[in-house]
PDB file of C-alpha atoms in Angstrom:
ATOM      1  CA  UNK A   1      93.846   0.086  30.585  1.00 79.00           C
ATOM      2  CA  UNK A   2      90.527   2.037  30.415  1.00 80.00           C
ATOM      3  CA  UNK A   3      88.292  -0.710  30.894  1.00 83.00           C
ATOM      4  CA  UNK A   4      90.121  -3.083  33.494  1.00 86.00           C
ATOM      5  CA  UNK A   5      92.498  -0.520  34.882  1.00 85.00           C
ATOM      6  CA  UNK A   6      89.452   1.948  35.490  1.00 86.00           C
ATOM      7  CA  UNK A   7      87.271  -1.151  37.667  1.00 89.00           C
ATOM      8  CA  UNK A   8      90.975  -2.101  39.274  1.00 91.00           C
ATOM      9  CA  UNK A   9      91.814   1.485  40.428  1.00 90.00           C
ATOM     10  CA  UNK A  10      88.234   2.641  41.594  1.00 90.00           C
ATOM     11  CA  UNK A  11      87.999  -0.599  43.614  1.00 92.00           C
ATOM     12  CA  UNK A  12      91.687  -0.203  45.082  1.00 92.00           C
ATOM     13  CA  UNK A  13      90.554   3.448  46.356  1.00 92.00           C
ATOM     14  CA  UNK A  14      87.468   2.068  48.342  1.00 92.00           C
ATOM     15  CA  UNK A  15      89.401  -0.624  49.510  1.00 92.00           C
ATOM     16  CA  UNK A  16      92.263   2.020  50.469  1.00 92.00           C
ATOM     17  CA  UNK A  17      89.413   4.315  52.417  1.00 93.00           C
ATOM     18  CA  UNK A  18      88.080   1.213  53.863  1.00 91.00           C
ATOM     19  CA  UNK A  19      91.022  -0.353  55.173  1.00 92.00           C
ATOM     20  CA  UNK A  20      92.584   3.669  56.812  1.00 93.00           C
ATOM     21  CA  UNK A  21      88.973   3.813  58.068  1.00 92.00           C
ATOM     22  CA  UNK A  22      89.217   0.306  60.058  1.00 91.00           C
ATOM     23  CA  UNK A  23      92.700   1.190  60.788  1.00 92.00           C
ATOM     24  CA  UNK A  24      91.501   4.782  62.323  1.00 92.00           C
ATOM     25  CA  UNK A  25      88.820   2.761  64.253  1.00 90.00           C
ATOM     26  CA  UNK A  26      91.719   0.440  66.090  1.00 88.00           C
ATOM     27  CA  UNK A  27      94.467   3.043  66.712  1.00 89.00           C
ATOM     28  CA  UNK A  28      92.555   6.128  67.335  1.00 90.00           C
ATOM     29  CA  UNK A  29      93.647   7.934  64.166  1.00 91.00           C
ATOM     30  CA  UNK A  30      91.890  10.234  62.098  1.00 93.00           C
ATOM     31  CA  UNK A  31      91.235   7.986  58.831  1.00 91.00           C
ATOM     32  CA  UNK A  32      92.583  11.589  57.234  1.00 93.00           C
ATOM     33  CA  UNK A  33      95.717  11.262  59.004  1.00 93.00           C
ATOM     34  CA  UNK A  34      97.141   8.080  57.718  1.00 94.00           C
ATOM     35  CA  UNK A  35      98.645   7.163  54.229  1.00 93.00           C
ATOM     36  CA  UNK A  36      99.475   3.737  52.718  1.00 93.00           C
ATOM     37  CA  UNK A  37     103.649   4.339  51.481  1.00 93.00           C
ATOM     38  CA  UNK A  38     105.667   1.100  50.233  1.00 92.00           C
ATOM     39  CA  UNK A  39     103.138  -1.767  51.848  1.00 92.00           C
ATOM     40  CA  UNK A  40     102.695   0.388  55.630  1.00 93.00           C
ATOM     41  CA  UNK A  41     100.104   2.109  57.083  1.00 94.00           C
ATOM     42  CA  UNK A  42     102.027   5.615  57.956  1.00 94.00           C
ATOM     43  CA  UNK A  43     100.672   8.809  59.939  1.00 93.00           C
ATOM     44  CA  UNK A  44     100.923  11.544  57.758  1.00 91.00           C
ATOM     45  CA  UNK A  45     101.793  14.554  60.373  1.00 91.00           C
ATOM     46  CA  UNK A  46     105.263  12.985  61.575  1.00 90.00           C
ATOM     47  CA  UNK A  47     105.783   9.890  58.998  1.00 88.00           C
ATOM     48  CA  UNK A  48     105.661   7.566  61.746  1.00 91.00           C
ATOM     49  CA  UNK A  49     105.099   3.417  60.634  1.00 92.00           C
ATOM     50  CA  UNK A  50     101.465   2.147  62.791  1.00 92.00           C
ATOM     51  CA  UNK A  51     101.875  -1.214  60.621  1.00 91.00           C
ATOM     52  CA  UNK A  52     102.458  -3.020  57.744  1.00 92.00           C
ATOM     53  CA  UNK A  53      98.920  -2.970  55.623  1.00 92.00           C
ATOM     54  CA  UNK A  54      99.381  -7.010  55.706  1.00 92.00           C
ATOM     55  CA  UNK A  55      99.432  -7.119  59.581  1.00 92.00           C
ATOM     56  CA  UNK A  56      96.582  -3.925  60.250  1.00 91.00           C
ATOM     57  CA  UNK A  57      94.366  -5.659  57.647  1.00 89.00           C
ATOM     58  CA  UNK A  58      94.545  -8.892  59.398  1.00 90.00           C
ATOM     59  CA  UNK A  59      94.146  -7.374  63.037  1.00 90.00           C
ATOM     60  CA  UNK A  60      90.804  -5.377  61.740  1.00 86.00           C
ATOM     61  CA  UNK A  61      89.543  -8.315  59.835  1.00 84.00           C
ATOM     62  CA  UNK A  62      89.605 -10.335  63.125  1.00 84.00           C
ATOM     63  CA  UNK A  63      88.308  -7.508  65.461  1.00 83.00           C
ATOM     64  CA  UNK A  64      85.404  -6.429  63.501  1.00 78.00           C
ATOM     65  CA  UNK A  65      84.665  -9.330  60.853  1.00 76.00           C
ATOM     66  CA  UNK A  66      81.923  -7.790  58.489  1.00 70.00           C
ATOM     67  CA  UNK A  67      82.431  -3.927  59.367  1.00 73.00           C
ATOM     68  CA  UNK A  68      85.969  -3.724  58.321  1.00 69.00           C
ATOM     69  CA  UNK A  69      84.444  -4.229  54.908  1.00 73.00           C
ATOM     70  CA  UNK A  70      88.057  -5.481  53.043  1.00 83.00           C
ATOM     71  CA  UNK A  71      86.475  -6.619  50.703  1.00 85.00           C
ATOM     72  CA  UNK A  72      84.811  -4.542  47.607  1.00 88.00           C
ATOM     73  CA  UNK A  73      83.474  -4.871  44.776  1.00 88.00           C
ATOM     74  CA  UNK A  74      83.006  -1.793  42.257  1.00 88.00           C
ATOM     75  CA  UNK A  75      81.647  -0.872  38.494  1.00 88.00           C
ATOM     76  CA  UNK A  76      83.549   0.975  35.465  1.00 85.00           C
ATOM     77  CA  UNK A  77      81.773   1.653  32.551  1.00 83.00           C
ATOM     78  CA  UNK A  78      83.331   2.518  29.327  1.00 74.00           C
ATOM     79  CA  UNK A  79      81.010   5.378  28.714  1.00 75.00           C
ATOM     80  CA  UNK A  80      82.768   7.236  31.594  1.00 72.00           C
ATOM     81  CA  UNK A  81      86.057   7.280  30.337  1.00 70.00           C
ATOM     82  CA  UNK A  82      85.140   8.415  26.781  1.00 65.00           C
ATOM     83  CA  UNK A  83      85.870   7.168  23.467  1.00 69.00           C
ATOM     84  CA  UNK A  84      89.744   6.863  21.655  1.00 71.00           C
ATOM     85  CA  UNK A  85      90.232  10.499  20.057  1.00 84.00           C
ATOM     86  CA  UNK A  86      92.146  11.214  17.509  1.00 90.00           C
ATOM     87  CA  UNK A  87      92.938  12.880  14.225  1.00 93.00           C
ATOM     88  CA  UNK A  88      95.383  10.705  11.348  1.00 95.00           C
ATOM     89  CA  UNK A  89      96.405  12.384   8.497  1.00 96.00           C
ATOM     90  CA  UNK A  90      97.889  10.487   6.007  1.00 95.00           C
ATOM     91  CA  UNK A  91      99.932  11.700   2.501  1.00 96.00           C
ATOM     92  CA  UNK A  92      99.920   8.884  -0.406  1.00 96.00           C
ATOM     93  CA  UNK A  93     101.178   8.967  -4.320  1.00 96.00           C
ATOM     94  CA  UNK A  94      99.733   6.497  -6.775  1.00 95.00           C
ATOM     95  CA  UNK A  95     101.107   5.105  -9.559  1.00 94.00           C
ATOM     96  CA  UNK A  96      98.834   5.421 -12.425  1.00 92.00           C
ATOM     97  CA  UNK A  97     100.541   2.302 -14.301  1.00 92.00           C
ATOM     98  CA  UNK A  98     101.443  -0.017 -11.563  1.00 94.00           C
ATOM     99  CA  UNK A  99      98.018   0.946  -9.285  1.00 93.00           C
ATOM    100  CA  UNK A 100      99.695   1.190  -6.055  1.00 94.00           C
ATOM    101  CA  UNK A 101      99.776   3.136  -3.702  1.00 95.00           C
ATOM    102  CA  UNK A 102     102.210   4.300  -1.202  1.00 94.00           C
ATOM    103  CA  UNK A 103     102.066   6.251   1.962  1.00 95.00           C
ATOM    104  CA  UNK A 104     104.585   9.150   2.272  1.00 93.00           C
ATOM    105  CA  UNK A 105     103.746   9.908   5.272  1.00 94.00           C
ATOM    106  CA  UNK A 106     101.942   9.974   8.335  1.00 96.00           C
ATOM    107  CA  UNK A 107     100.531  11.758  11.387  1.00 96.00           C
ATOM    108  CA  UNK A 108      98.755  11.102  14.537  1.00 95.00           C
ATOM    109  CA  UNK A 109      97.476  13.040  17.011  1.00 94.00           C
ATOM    110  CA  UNK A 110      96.113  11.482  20.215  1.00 92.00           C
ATOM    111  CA  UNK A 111      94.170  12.458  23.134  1.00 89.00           C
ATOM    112  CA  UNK A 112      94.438   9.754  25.832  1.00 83.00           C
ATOM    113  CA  UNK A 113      93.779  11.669  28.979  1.00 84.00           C
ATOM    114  CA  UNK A 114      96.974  10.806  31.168  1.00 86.00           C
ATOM    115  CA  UNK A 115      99.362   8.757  29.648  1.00 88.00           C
ATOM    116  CA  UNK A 116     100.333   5.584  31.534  1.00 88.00           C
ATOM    117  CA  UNK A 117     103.212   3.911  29.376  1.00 89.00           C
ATOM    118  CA  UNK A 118     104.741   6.657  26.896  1.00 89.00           C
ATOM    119  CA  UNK A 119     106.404   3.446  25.104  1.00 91.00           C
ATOM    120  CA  UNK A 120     103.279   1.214  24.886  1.00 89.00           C
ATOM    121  CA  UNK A 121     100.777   4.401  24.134  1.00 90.00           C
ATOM    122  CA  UNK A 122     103.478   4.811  21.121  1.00 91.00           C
ATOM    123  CA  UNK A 123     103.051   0.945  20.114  1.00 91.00           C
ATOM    124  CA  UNK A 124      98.589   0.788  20.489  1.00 89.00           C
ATOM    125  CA  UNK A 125      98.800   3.871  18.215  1.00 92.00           C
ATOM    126  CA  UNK A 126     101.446   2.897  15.695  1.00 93.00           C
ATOM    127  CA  UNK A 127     100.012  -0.682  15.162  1.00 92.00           C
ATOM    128  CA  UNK A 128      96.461   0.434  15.144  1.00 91.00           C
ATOM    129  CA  UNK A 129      97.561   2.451  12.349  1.00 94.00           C
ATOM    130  CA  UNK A 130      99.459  -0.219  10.304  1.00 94.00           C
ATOM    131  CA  UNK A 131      96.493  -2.207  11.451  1.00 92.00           C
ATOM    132  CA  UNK A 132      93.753   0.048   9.701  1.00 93.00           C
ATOM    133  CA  UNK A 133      96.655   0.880   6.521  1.00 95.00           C
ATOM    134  CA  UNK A 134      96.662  -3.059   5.648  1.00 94.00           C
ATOM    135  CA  UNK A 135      92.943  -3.319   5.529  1.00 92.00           C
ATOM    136  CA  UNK A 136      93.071  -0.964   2.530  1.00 95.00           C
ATOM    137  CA  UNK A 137      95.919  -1.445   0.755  1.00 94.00           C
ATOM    138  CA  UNK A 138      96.584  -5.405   1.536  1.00 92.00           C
ATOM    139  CA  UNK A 139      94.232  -7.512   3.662  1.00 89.00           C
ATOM    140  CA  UNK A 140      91.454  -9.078   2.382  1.00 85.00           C
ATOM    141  CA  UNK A 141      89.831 -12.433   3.279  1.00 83.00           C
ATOM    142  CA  UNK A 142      87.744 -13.526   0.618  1.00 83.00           C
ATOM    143  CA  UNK A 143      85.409 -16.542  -0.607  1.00 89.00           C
ATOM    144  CA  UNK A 144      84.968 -18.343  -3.908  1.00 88.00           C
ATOM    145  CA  UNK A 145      81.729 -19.146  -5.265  1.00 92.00           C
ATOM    146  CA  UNK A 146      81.869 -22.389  -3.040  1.00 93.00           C
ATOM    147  CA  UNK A 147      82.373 -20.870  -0.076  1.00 91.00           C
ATOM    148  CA  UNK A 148      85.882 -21.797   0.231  1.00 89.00           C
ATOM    149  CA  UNK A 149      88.129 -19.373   1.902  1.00 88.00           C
ATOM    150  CA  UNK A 150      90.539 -17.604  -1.063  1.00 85.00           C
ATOM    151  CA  UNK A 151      92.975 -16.719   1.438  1.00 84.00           C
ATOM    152  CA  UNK A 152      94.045 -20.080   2.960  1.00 81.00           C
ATOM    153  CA  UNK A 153      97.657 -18.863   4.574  1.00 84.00           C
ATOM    154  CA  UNK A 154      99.726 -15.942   4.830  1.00 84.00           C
ATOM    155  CA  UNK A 155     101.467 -16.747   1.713  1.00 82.00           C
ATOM    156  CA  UNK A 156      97.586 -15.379   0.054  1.00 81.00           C
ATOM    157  CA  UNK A 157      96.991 -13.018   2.737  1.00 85.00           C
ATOM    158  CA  UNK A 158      98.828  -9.889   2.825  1.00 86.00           C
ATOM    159  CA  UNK A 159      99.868  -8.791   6.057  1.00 89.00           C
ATOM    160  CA  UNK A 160     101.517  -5.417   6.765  1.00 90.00           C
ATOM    161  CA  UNK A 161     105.294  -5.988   7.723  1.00 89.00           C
ATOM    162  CA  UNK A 162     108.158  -3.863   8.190  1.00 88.00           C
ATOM    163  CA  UNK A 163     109.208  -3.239   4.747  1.00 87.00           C
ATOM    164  CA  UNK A 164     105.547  -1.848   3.818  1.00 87.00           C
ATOM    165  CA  UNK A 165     104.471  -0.520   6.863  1.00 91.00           C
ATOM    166  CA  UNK A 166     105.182   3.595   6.777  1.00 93.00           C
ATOM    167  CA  UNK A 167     107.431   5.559   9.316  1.00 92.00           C
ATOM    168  CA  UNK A 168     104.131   6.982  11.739  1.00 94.00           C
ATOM    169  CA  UNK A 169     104.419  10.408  13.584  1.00 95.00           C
ATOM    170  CA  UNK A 170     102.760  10.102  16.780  1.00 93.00           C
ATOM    171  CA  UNK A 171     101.891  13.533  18.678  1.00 93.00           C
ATOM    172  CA  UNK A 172     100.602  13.470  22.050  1.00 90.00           C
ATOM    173  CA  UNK A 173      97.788  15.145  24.070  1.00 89.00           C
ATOM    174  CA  UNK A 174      97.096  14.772  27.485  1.00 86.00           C
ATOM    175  CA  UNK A 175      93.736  16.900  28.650  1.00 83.00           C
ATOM    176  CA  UNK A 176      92.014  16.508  32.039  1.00 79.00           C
ATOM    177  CA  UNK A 177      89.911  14.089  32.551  1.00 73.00           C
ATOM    178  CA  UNK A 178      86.623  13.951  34.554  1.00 74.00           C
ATOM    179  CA  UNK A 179      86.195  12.066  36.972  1.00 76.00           C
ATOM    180  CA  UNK A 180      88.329   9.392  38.940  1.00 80.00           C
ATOM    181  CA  UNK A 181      89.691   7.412  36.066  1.00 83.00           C
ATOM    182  CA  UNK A 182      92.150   9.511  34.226  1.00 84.00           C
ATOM    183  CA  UNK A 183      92.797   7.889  31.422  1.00 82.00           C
ATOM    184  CA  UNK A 184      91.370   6.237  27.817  1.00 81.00           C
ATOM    185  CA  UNK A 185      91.720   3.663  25.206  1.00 79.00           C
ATOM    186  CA  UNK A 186      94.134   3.905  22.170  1.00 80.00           C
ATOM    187  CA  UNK A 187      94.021   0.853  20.536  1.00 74.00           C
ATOM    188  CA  UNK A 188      90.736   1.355  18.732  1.00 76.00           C
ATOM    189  CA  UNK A 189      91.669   5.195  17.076  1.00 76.00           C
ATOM    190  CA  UNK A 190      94.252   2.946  14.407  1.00 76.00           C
ATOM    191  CA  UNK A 191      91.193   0.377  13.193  1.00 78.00           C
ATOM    192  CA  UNK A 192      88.456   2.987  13.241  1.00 85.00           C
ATOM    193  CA  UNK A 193      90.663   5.956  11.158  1.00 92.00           C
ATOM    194  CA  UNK A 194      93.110   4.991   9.596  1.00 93.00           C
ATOM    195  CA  UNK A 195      91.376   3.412   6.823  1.00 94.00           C
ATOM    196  CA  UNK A 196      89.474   6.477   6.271  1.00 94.00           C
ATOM    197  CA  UNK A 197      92.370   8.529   6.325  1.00 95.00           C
ATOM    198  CA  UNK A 198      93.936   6.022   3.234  1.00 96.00           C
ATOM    199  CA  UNK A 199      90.454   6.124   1.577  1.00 96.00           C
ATOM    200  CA  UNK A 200      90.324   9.767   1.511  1.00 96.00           C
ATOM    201  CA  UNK A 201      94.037  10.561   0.460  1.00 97.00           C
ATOM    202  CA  UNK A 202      93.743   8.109  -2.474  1.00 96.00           C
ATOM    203  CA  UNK A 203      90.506   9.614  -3.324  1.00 96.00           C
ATOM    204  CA  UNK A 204      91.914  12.967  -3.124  1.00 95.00           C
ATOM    205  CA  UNK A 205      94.585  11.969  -5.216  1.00 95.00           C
ATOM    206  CA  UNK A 206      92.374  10.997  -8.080  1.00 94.00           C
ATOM    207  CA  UNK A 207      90.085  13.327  -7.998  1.00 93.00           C
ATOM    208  CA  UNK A 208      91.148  15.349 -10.651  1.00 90.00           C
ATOM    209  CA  UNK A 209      89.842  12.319 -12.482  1.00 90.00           C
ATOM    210  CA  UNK A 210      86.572  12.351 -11.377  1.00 90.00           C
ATOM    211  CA  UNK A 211      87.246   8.672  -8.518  1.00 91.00           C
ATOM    212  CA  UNK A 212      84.917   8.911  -5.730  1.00 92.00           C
ATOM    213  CA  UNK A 213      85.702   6.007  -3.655  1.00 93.00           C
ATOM    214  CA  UNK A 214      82.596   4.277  -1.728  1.00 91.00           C
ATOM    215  CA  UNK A 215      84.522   0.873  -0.905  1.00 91.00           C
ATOM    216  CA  UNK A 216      87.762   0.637   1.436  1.00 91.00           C
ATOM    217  CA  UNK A 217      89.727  -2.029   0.431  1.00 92.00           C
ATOM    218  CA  UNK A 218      92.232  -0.490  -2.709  1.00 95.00           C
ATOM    219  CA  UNK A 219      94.641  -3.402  -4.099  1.00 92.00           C
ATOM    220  CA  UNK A 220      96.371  -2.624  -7.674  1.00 93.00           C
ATOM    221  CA  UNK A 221      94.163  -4.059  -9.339  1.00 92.00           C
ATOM    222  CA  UNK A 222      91.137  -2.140  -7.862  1.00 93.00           C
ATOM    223  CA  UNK A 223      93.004   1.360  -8.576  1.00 94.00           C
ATOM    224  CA  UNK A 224      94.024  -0.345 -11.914  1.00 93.00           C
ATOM    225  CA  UNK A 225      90.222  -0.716 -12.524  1.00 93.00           C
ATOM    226  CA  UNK A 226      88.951   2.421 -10.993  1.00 92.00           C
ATOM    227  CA  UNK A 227      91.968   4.820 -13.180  1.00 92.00           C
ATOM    228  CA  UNK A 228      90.493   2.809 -16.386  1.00 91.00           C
ATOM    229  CA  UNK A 229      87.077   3.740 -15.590  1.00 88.00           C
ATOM    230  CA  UNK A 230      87.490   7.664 -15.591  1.00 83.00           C
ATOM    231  CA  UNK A 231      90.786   7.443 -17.681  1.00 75.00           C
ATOM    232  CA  UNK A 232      89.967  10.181 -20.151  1.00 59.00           C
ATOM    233  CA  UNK A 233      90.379   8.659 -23.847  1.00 57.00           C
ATOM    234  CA  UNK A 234      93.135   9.920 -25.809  1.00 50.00           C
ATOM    235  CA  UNK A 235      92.040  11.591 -29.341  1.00 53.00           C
ATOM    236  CA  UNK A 236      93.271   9.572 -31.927  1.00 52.00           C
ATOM    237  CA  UNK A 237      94.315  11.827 -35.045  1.00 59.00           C
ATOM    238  CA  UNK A 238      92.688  11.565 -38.520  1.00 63.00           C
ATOM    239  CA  UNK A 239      94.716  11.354 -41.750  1.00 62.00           C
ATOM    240  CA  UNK A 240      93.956  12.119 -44.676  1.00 58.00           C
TER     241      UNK A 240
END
């Protein structure tokens, strides 16, 4: 949406201002004066139709060839829409004896400018998310000492489904953007945070301990090995 949507919707304007313009030109209208509702060409002051925009464009087209100028071409860069931004916070427990970990709960806020699809903003953030969870606490695609893949289907590699995937809060913000493209990417925020927001509650979990975590990707076995590690012995009592 930022990317494509940003080149499609600067390029529709000038093609919009370019096509009232040739318009304006051939009916004697100020190019300010007319509006494109529902497919016509309309005069703003009294609403009246001066064409459908299939007919006008074809009438200016063959009038003045080159200087109607109907067709554009214009650039979008991602560095003007900005970056995903967004805070997660995620709550986990671990089980010292199994080495698992689960996710209570949670939270994302988003900023994505103006929201186009409340439904679909909901879906880039909440699989992102799941996305980012399973590369800590499942996914992992791995090679022997041969170079053969250890992971050869999805009965070895452990995708997130709907039994381990948490319930996600999603909170919204919507801030003004500058300039003419209004809006920004989601998708990314889940991938780039959410492991780092599983890292750090399972690091903050055993920190009491003495765990910090310099490596992402926390199966059992890993917190298994990691709890053993700065598992404080237990005094074993003399007799006499």
């Amino acid at each position: 949406a930022a990317l494509a949507g940003g080149g499609v919707l600067r390029a529709s304007r000038t093609l919009r201002a370019n096509l009232l313009t040739a318009v304006g030109r051939r009916t004697g209208h100020a190019p300010l004066d007319l509006d494109v509702v529902a497919g016509k060409v309309v005069d703003r002051r009294d609403g009246r139709t001066v064409g459908t925009v299939a007919d006008l464009a074809a009438a200016c087209v063959a009038a003045e060839g080159e200087r109607a100028r109907l067709d554009v071409s214009e650039v979008f860069d991602s560095e003007e829409t900005g970056w995903a931004e967004a805070t997660h916070c995620c709550w986990v427990e671990v089980d010292p004896e199994l080495g698992t970990v689960a996710v209570d709960r949670y939270l994302v806020v988003a900023d994505s400018g103006r929201i186009i699809n409340p439904a679909i903003a909901d879906g880039q953030l909440r699989g992102g998310a799941v996305q980012g969870i399973g590369t800590v606490l499942q996914e992992r695609s791995g090679y022997g000492p041969d170079g053969a893949q250890l992971s050869r289907d999805l009965t070895e590699y452990l995708l997130p489904t709907t039994r381990t995937a948490p319930a996600i809060d999603v909170v919204h913000l919507e801030s003004r953007r500058a300039g003419d493209v209004p809006f920004r990417g989601l998708g990314e925020g889940g991938a780039v945070l959410a492991p780092s927001a599983v890292v750090g509650a399972v690091e903050d979990a055993l920190a009491h301990l003495g765990v910090r975590l310099t490596e992402r990707h926390l199966p059992p076995w890993r917190v298994l090995d990691l709890l053993a590690a700065h598992r404080i012995p237990t005094p074993v009592p003399e007799y006499r």
